[in-house]
mmCIF file of C-alpha atoms and ligand atoms in Angstrom:
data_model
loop_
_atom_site.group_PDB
_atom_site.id
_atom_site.type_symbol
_atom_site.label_atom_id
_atom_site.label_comp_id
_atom_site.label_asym_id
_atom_site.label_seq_id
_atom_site.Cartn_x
_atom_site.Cartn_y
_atom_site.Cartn_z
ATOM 1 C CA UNK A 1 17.433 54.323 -54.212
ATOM 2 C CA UNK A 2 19.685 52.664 -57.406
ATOM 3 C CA UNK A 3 21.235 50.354 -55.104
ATOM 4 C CA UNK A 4 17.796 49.348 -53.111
ATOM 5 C CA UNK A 5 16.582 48.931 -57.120
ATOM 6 C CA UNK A 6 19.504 46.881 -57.188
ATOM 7 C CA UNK A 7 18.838 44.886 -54.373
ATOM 8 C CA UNK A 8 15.303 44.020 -55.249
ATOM 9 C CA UNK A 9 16.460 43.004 -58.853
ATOM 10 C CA UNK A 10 17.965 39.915 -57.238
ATOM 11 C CA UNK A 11 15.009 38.217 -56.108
ATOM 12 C CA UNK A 12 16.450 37.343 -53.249
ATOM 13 C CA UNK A 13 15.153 34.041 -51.638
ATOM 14 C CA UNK A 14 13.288 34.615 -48.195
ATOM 15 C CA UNK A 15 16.069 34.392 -45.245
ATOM 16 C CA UNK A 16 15.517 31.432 -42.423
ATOM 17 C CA UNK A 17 15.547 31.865 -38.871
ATOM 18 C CA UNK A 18 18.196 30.740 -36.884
ATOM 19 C CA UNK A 19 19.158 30.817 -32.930
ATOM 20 C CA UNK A 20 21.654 33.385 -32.178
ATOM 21 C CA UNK A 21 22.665 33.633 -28.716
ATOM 22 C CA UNK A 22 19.242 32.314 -27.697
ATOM 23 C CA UNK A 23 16.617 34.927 -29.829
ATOM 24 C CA UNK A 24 15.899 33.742 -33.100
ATOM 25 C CA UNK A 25 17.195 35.951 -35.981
ATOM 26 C CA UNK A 26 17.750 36.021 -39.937
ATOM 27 C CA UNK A 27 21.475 36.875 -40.747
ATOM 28 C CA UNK A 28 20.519 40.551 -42.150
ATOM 29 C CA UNK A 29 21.050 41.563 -38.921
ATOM 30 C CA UNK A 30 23.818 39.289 -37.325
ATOM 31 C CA UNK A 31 26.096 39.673 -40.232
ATOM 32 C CA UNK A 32 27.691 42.933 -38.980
ATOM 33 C CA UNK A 33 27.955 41.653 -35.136
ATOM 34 C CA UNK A 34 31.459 42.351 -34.714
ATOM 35 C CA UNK A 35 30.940 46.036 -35.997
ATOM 36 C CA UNK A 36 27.545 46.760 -33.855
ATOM 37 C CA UNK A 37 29.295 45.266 -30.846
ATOM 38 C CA UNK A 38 32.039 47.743 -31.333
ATOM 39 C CA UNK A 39 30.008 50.811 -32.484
ATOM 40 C CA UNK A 40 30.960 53.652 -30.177
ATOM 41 C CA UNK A 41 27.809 55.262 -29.236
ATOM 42 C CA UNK A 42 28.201 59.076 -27.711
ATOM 43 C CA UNK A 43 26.589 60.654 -24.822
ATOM 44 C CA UNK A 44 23.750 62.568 -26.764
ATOM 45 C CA UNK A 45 23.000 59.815 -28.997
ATOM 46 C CA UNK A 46 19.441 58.667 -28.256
ATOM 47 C CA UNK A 47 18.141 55.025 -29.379
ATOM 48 C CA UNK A 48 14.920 54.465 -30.019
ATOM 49 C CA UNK A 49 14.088 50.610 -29.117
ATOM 50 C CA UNK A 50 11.023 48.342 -30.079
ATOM 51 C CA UNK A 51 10.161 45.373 -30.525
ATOM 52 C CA UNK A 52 9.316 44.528 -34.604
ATOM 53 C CA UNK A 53 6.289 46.377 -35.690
ATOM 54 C CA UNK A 54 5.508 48.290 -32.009
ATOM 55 C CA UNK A 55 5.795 52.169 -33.594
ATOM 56 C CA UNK A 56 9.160 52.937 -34.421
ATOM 57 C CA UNK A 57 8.689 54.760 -37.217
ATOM 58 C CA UNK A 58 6.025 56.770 -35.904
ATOM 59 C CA UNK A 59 8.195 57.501 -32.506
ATOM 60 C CA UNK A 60 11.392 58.326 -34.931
ATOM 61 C CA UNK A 61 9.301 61.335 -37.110
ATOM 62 C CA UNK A 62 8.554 62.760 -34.058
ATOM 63 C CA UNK A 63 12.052 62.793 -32.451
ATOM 64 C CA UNK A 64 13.404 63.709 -36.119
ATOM 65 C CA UNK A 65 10.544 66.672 -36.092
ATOM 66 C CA UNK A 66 10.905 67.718 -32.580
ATOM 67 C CA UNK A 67 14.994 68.398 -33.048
ATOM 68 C CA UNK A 68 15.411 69.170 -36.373
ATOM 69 C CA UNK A 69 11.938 70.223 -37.750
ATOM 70 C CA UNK A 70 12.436 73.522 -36.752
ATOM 71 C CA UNK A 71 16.271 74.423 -37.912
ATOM 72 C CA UNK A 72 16.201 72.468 -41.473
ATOM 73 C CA UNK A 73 12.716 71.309 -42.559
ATOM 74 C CA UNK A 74 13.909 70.195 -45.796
ATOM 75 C CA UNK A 75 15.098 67.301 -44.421
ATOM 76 C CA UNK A 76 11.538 66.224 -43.724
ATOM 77 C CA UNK A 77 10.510 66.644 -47.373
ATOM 78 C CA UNK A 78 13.910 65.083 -49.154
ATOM 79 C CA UNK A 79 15.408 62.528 -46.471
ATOM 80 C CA UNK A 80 13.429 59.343 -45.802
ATOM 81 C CA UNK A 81 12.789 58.462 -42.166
ATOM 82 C CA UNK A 82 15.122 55.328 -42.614
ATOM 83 C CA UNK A 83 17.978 57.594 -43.621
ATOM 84 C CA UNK A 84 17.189 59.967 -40.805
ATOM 85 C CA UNK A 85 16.986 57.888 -37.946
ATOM 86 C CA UNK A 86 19.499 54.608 -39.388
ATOM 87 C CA UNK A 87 18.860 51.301 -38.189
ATOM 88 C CA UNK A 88 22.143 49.917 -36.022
ATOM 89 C CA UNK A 89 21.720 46.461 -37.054
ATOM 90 C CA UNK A 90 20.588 46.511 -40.899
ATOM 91 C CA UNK A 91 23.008 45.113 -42.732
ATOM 92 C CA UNK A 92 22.217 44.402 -46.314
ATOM 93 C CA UNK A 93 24.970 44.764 -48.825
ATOM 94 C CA UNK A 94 25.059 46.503 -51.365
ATOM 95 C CA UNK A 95 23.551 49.288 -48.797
ATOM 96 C CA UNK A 96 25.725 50.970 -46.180
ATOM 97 C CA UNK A 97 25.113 49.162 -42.929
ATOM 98 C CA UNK A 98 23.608 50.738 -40.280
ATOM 99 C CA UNK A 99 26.729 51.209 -38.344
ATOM 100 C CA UNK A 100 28.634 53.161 -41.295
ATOM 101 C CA UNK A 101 25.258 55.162 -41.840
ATOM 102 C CA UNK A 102 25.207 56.859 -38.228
ATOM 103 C CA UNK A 103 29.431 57.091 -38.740
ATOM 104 C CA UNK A 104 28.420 59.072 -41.598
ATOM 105 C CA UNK A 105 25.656 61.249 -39.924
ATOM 106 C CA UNK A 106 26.352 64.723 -40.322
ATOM 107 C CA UNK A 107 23.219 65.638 -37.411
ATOM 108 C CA UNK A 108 23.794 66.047 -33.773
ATOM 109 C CA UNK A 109 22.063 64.323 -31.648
ATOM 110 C CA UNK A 110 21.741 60.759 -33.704
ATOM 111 C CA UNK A 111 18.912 59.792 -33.535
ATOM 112 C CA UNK A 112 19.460 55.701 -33.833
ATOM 113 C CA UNK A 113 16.675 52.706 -34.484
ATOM 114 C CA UNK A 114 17.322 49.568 -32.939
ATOM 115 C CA UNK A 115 14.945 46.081 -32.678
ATOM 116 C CA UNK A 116 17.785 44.321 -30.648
ATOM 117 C CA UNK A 117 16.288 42.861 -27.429
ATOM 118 C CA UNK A 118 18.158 44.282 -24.332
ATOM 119 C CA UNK A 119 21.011 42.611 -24.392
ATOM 120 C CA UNK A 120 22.592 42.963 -27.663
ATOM 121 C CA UNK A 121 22.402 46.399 -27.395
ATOM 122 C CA UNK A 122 26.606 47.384 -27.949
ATOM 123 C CA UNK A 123 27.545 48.449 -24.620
ATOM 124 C CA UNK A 124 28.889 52.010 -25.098
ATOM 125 C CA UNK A 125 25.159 53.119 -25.482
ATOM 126 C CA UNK A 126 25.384 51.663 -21.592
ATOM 127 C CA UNK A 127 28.764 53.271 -21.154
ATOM 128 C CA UNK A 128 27.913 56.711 -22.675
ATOM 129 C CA UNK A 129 24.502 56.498 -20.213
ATOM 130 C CA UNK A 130 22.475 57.614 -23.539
ATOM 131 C CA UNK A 131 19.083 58.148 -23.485
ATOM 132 C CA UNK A 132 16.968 55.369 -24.573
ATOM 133 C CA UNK A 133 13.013 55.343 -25.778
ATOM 134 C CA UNK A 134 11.477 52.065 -25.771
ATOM 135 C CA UNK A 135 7.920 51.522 -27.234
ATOM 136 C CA UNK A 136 6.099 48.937 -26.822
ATOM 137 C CA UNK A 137 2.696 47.476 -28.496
ATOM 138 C CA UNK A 138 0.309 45.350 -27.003
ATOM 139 C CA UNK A 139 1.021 41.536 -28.134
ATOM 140 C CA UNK A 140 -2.530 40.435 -29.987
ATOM 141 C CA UNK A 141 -2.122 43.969 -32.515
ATOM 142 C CA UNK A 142 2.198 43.412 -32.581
ATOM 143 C CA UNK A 143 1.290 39.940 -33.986
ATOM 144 C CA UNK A 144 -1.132 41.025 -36.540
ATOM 145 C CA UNK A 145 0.702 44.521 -38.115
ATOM 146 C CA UNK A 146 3.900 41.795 -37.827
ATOM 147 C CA UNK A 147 2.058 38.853 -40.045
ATOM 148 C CA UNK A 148 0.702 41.867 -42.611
ATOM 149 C CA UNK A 149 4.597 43.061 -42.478
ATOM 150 C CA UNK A 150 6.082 39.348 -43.297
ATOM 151 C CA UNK A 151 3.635 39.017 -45.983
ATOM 152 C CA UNK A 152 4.730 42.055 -47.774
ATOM 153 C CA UNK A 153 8.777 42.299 -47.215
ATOM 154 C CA UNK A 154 10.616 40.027 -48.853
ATOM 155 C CA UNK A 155 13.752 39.851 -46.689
ATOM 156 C CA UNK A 156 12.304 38.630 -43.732
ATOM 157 C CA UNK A 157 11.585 35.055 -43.138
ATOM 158 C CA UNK A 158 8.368 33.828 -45.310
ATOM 159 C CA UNK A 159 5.176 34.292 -42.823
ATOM 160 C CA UNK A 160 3.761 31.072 -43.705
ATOM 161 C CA UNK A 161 -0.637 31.539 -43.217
ATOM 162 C CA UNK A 162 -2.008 33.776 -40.583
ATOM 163 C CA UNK A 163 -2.419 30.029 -38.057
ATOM 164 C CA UNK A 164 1.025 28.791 -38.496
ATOM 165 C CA UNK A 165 2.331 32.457 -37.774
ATOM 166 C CA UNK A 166 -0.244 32.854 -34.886
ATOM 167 C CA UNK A 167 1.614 29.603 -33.318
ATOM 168 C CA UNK A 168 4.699 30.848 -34.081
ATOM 169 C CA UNK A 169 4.356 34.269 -32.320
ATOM 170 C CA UNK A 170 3.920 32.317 -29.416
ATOM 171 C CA UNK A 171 6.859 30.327 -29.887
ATOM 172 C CA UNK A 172 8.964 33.049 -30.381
ATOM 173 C CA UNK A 173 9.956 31.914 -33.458
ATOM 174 C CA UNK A 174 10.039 35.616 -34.899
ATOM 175 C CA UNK A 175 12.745 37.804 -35.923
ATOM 176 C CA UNK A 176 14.131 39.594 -32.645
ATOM 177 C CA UNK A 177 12.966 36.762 -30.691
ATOM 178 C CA UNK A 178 10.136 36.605 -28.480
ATOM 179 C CA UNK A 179 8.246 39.444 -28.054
ATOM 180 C CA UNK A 180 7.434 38.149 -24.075
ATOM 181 C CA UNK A 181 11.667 38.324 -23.514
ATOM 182 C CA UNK A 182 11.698 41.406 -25.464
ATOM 183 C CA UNK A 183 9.094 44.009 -23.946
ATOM 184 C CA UNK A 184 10.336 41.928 -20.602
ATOM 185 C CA UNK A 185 13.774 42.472 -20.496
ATOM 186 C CA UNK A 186 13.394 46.195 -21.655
ATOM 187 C CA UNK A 187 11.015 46.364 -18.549
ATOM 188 C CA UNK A 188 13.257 45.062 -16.049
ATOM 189 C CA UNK A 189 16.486 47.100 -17.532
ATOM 190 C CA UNK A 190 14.593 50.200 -16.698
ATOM 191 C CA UNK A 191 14.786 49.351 -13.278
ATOM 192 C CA UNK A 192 18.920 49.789 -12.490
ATOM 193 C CA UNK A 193 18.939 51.752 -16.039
ATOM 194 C CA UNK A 194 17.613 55.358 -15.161
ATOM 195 C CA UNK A 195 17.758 56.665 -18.859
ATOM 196 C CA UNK A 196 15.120 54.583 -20.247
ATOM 197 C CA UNK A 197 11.318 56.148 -21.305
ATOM 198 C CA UNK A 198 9.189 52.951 -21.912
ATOM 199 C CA UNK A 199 6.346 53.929 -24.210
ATOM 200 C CA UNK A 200 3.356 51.904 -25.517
ATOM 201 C CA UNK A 201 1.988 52.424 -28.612
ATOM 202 C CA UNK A 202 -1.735 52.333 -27.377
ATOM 203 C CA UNK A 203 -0.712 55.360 -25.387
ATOM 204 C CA UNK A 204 0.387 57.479 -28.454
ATOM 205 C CA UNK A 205 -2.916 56.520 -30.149
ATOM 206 C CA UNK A 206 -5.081 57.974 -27.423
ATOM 207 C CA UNK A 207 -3.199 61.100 -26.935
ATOM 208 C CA UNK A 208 -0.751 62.114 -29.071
ATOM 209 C CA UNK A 209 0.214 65.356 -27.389
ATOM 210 C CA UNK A 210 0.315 64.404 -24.041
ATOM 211 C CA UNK A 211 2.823 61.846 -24.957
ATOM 212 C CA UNK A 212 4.941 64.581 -27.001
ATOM 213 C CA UNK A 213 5.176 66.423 -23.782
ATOM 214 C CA UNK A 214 6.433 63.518 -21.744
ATOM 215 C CA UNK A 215 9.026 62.993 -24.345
ATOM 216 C CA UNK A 216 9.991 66.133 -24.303
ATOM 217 C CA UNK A 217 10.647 66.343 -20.126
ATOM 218 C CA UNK A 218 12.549 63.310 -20.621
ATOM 219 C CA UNK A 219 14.829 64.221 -23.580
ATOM 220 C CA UNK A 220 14.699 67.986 -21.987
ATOM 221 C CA UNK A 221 13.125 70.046 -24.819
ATOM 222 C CA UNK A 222 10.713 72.722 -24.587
ATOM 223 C CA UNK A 223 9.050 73.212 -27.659
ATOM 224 C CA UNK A 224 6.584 75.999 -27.939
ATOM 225 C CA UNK A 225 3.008 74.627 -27.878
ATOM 226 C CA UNK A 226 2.359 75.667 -31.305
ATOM 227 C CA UNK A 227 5.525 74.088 -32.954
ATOM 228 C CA UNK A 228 4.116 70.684 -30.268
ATOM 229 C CA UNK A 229 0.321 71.036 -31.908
ATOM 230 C CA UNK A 230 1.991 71.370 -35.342
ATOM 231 C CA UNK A 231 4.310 68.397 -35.030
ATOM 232 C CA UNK A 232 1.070 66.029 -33.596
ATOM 233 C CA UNK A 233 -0.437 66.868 -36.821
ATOM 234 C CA UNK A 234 2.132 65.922 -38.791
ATOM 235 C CA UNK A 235 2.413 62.707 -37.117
ATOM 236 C CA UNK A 236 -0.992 61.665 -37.627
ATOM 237 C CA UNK A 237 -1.278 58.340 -39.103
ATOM 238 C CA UNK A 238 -3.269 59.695 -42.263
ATOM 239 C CA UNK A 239 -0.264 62.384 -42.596
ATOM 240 C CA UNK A 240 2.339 59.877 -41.866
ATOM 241 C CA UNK A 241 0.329 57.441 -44.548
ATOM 242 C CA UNK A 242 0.511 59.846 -47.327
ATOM 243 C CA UNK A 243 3.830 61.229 -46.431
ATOM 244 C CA UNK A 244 6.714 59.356 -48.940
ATOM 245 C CA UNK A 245 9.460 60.219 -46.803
ATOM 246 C CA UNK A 246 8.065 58.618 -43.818
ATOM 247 C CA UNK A 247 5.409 55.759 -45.156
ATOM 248 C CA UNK A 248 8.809 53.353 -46.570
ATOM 249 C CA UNK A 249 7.115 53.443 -50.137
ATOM 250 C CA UNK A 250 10.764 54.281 -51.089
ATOM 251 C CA UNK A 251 11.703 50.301 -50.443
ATOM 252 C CA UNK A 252 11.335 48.657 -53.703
ATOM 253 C CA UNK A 253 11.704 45.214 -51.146
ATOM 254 C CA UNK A 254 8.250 45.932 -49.584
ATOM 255 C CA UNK A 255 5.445 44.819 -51.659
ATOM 256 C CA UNK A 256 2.368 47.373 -50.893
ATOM 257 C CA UNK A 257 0.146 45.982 -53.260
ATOM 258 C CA UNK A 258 0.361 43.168 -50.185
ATOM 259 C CA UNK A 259 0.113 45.200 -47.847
ATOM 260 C CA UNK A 260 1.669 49.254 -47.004
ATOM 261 C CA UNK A 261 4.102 49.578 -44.456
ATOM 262 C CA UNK A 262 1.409 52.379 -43.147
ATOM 263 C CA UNK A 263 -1.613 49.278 -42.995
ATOM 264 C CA UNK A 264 -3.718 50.698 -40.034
ATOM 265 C CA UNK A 265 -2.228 52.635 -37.297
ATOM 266 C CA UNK A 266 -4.965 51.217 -34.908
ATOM 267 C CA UNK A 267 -5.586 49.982 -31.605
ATOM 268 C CA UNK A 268 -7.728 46.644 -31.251
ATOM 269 C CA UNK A 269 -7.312 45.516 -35.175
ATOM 270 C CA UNK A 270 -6.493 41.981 -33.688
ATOM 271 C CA UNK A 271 -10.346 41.591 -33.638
ATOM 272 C CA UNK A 272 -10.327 41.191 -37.159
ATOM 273 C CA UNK A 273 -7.871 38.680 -37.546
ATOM 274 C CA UNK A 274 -8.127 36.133 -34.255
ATOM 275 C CA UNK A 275 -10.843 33.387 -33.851
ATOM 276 C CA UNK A 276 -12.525 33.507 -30.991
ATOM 277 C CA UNK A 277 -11.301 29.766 -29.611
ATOM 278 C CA UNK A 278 -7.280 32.216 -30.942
ATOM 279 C CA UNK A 279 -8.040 34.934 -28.630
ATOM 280 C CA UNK A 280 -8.349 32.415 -25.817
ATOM 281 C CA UNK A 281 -5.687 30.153 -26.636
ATOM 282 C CA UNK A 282 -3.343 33.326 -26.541
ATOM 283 C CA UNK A 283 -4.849 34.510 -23.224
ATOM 284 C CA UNK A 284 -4.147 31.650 -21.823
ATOM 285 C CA UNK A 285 -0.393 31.853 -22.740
ATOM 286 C CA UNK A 286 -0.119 35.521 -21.884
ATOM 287 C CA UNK A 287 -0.892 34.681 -18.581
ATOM 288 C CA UNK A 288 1.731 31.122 -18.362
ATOM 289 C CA UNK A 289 4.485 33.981 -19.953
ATOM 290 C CA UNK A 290 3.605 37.214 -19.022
ATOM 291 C CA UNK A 291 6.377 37.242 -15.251
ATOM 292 C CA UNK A 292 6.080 40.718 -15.260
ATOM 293 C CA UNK A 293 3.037 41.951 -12.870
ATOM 294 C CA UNK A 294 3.785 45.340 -13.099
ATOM 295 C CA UNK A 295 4.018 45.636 -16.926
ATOM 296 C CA UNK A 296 0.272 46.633 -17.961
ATOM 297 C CA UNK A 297 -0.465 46.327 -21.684
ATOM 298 C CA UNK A 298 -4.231 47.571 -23.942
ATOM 299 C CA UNK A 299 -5.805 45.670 -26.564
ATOM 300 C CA UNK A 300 -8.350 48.474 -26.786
ATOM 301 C CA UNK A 301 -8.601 51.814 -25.882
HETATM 302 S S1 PPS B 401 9.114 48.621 -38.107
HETATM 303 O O1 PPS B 401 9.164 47.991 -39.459
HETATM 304 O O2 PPS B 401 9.345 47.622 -37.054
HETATM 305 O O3 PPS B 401 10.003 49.765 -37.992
HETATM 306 O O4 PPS B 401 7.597 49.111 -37.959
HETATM 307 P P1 PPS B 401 7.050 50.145 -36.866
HETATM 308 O O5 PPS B 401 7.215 51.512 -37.364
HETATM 309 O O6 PPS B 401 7.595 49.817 -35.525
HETATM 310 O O7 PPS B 401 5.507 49.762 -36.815
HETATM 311 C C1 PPS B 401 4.620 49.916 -37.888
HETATM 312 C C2 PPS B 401 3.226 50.002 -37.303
HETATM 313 O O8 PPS B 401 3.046 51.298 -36.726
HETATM 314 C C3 PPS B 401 1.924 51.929 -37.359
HETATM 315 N N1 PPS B 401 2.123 53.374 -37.419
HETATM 316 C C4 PPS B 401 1.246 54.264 -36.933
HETATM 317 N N2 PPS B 401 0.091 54.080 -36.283
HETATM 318 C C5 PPS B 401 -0.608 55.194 -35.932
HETATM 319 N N3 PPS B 401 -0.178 56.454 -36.199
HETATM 320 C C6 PPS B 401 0.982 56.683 -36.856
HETATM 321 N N4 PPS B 401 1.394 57.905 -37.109
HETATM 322 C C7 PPS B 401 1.760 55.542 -37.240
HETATM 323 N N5 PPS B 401 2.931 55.384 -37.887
HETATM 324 C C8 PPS B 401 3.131 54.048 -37.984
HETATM 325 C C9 PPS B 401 1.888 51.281 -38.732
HETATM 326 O O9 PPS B 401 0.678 51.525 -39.380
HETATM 327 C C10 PPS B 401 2.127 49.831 -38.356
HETATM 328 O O10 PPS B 401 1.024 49.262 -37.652
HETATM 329 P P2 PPS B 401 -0.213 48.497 -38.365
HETATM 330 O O11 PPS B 401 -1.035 47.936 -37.249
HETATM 331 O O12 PPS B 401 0.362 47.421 -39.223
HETATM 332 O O13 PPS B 401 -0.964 49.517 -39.144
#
């Protein structure tokens, strides 16, 4: 917390974009390549992948609930979720990086956030055949909590108004890249990668539980259904909203008076930020981009 105090003391100028091996990034999280290449993942370490903004933090409470909520529940209460579940790539000095974070982890399994697109994941995750969780959002309500995000965090690139961004989702001119490549290339990885469970966000809004169960067959827990209906009420978005060690009011770099981190939790919230003649124009893209027929995605439930 000092150091993050620290950090936001310096008024740091908003980062620029740059191409890095073809996906735009800001150098946050390019900075420690050479040590996120190397990091030497282990066969019960379980990454949970998304693209910017797509429900990480609400997929990492329950993975932190459902293996350690039971055996020391003081971590929910004293450990924020960044802490918890460390973020591979993050790399802001004077902070610990990501990487030295999860060497540092005294918990078994890790449980490890990553926004890399497929192919910068290090490749002793692929090597170590770890589980992976991908979740992914649908593209009009990613854009939107992304924009509101920008607005309100001062190390990521500045968001510019809600029309330039709108174009720029498009482009791809985001951090992580384009989210087309990204929810993409995650999709066709699952198909010679076995130990992927692609999520979507809408899904987890329309029933929590039943998507707590089908992480648990995948990671191969069995949670009793009472500690299961206690966990999807903690992970309710009001819960999660008022919850400091999961809602990132810790960050003095996030500005909630902008916007919180927790802004809506909804599905279909895009309605009340594209035009009409918007909504069209990105339909019209979707459908030029989109190459992947089988990859379904909900802009209302
Ligand atoms: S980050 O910064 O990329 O890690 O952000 P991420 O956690 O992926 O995404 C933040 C959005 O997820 C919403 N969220 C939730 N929605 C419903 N229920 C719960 N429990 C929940 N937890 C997080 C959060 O509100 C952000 O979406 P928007 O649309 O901006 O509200």
């Amino acid at each position: 917390m000092s150091m993050l105090a620290e950090i936001d003391k310096l008024k740091l100028p908003r980062p620029e974009l740059f191409d890095f091996h073809g996906v735009q990034m800001i150098h946050y999280f390019t900075d420690n390549w050479e040590a996120v290449q190397n990091f030497q993942a282990r066969p019960d370490d379980i990454l949970i992948a998304t693209y910017p903004k797509a429900g990480t933090t609400w997929v990492s409470c329950i993975l932190d609930l459902l293996y350690f909520g039971q055996t020391s529940p003081e971590r929910q209460t004293s450990i924020p979720i960044y802490e918890r579940v460390p973020f591979l790539e993050m790399f802001f000095p004077p902070i610990l990086s990501g990487a030295d974070q999860l060497e540092k982890l005294p918990t078994t399994p890790r449980l490890i956030k990553t926004h890399f697109p497929v192919q910068f994941v290090p490749k002793s995750f692929w090597e170590q055949n770890c589980r992976i969780i991908y979740v992914a959002r649908n593209p009009k309500d990613n854009m939107v909590s992304y924009f509101h995000f920008d607005c309100m965090n001062c190390v990521e690139p500045d968001p510019g108004d809600w029309n330039s961004f709108f174009q720029r989702f498009m482009e791809g001119k985001m951090v992580f890249g384009s989210w087309y490549d990204h929810v993409s290339g995650w999709w066709k990885k699952k198909q010679t990668y076995s130990n992927i469970h692609y999520m979507f966000f809408e899904d987890l809004v329309e029933d929590t539980g039943r998507e707590i169960d089908k992480l648990c067959s995948f990671l191969g827990l069995s949670p009793s259904a009472e500690v299961k209906q206690q966990i999807t009420g903690e992970v309710q978005f009001d819960n999660m909203k008022k919850n400091s060690m999961a809602n990132y009011s810790t960050i003095p770099v996030m500005n909630f008076k902008i916007s919180p981190f927790m802004r809506k939790g909804k599905v279909g919230d895009w309605k009340e930020h594209l035009t009409v003649a918007q909504n069209e124009e990105f339909d019209k893209d979707f459908r030029n981009k989109m190459k992947e027929p089988t990859l379904q995605f909900r802009t209302e439930i």
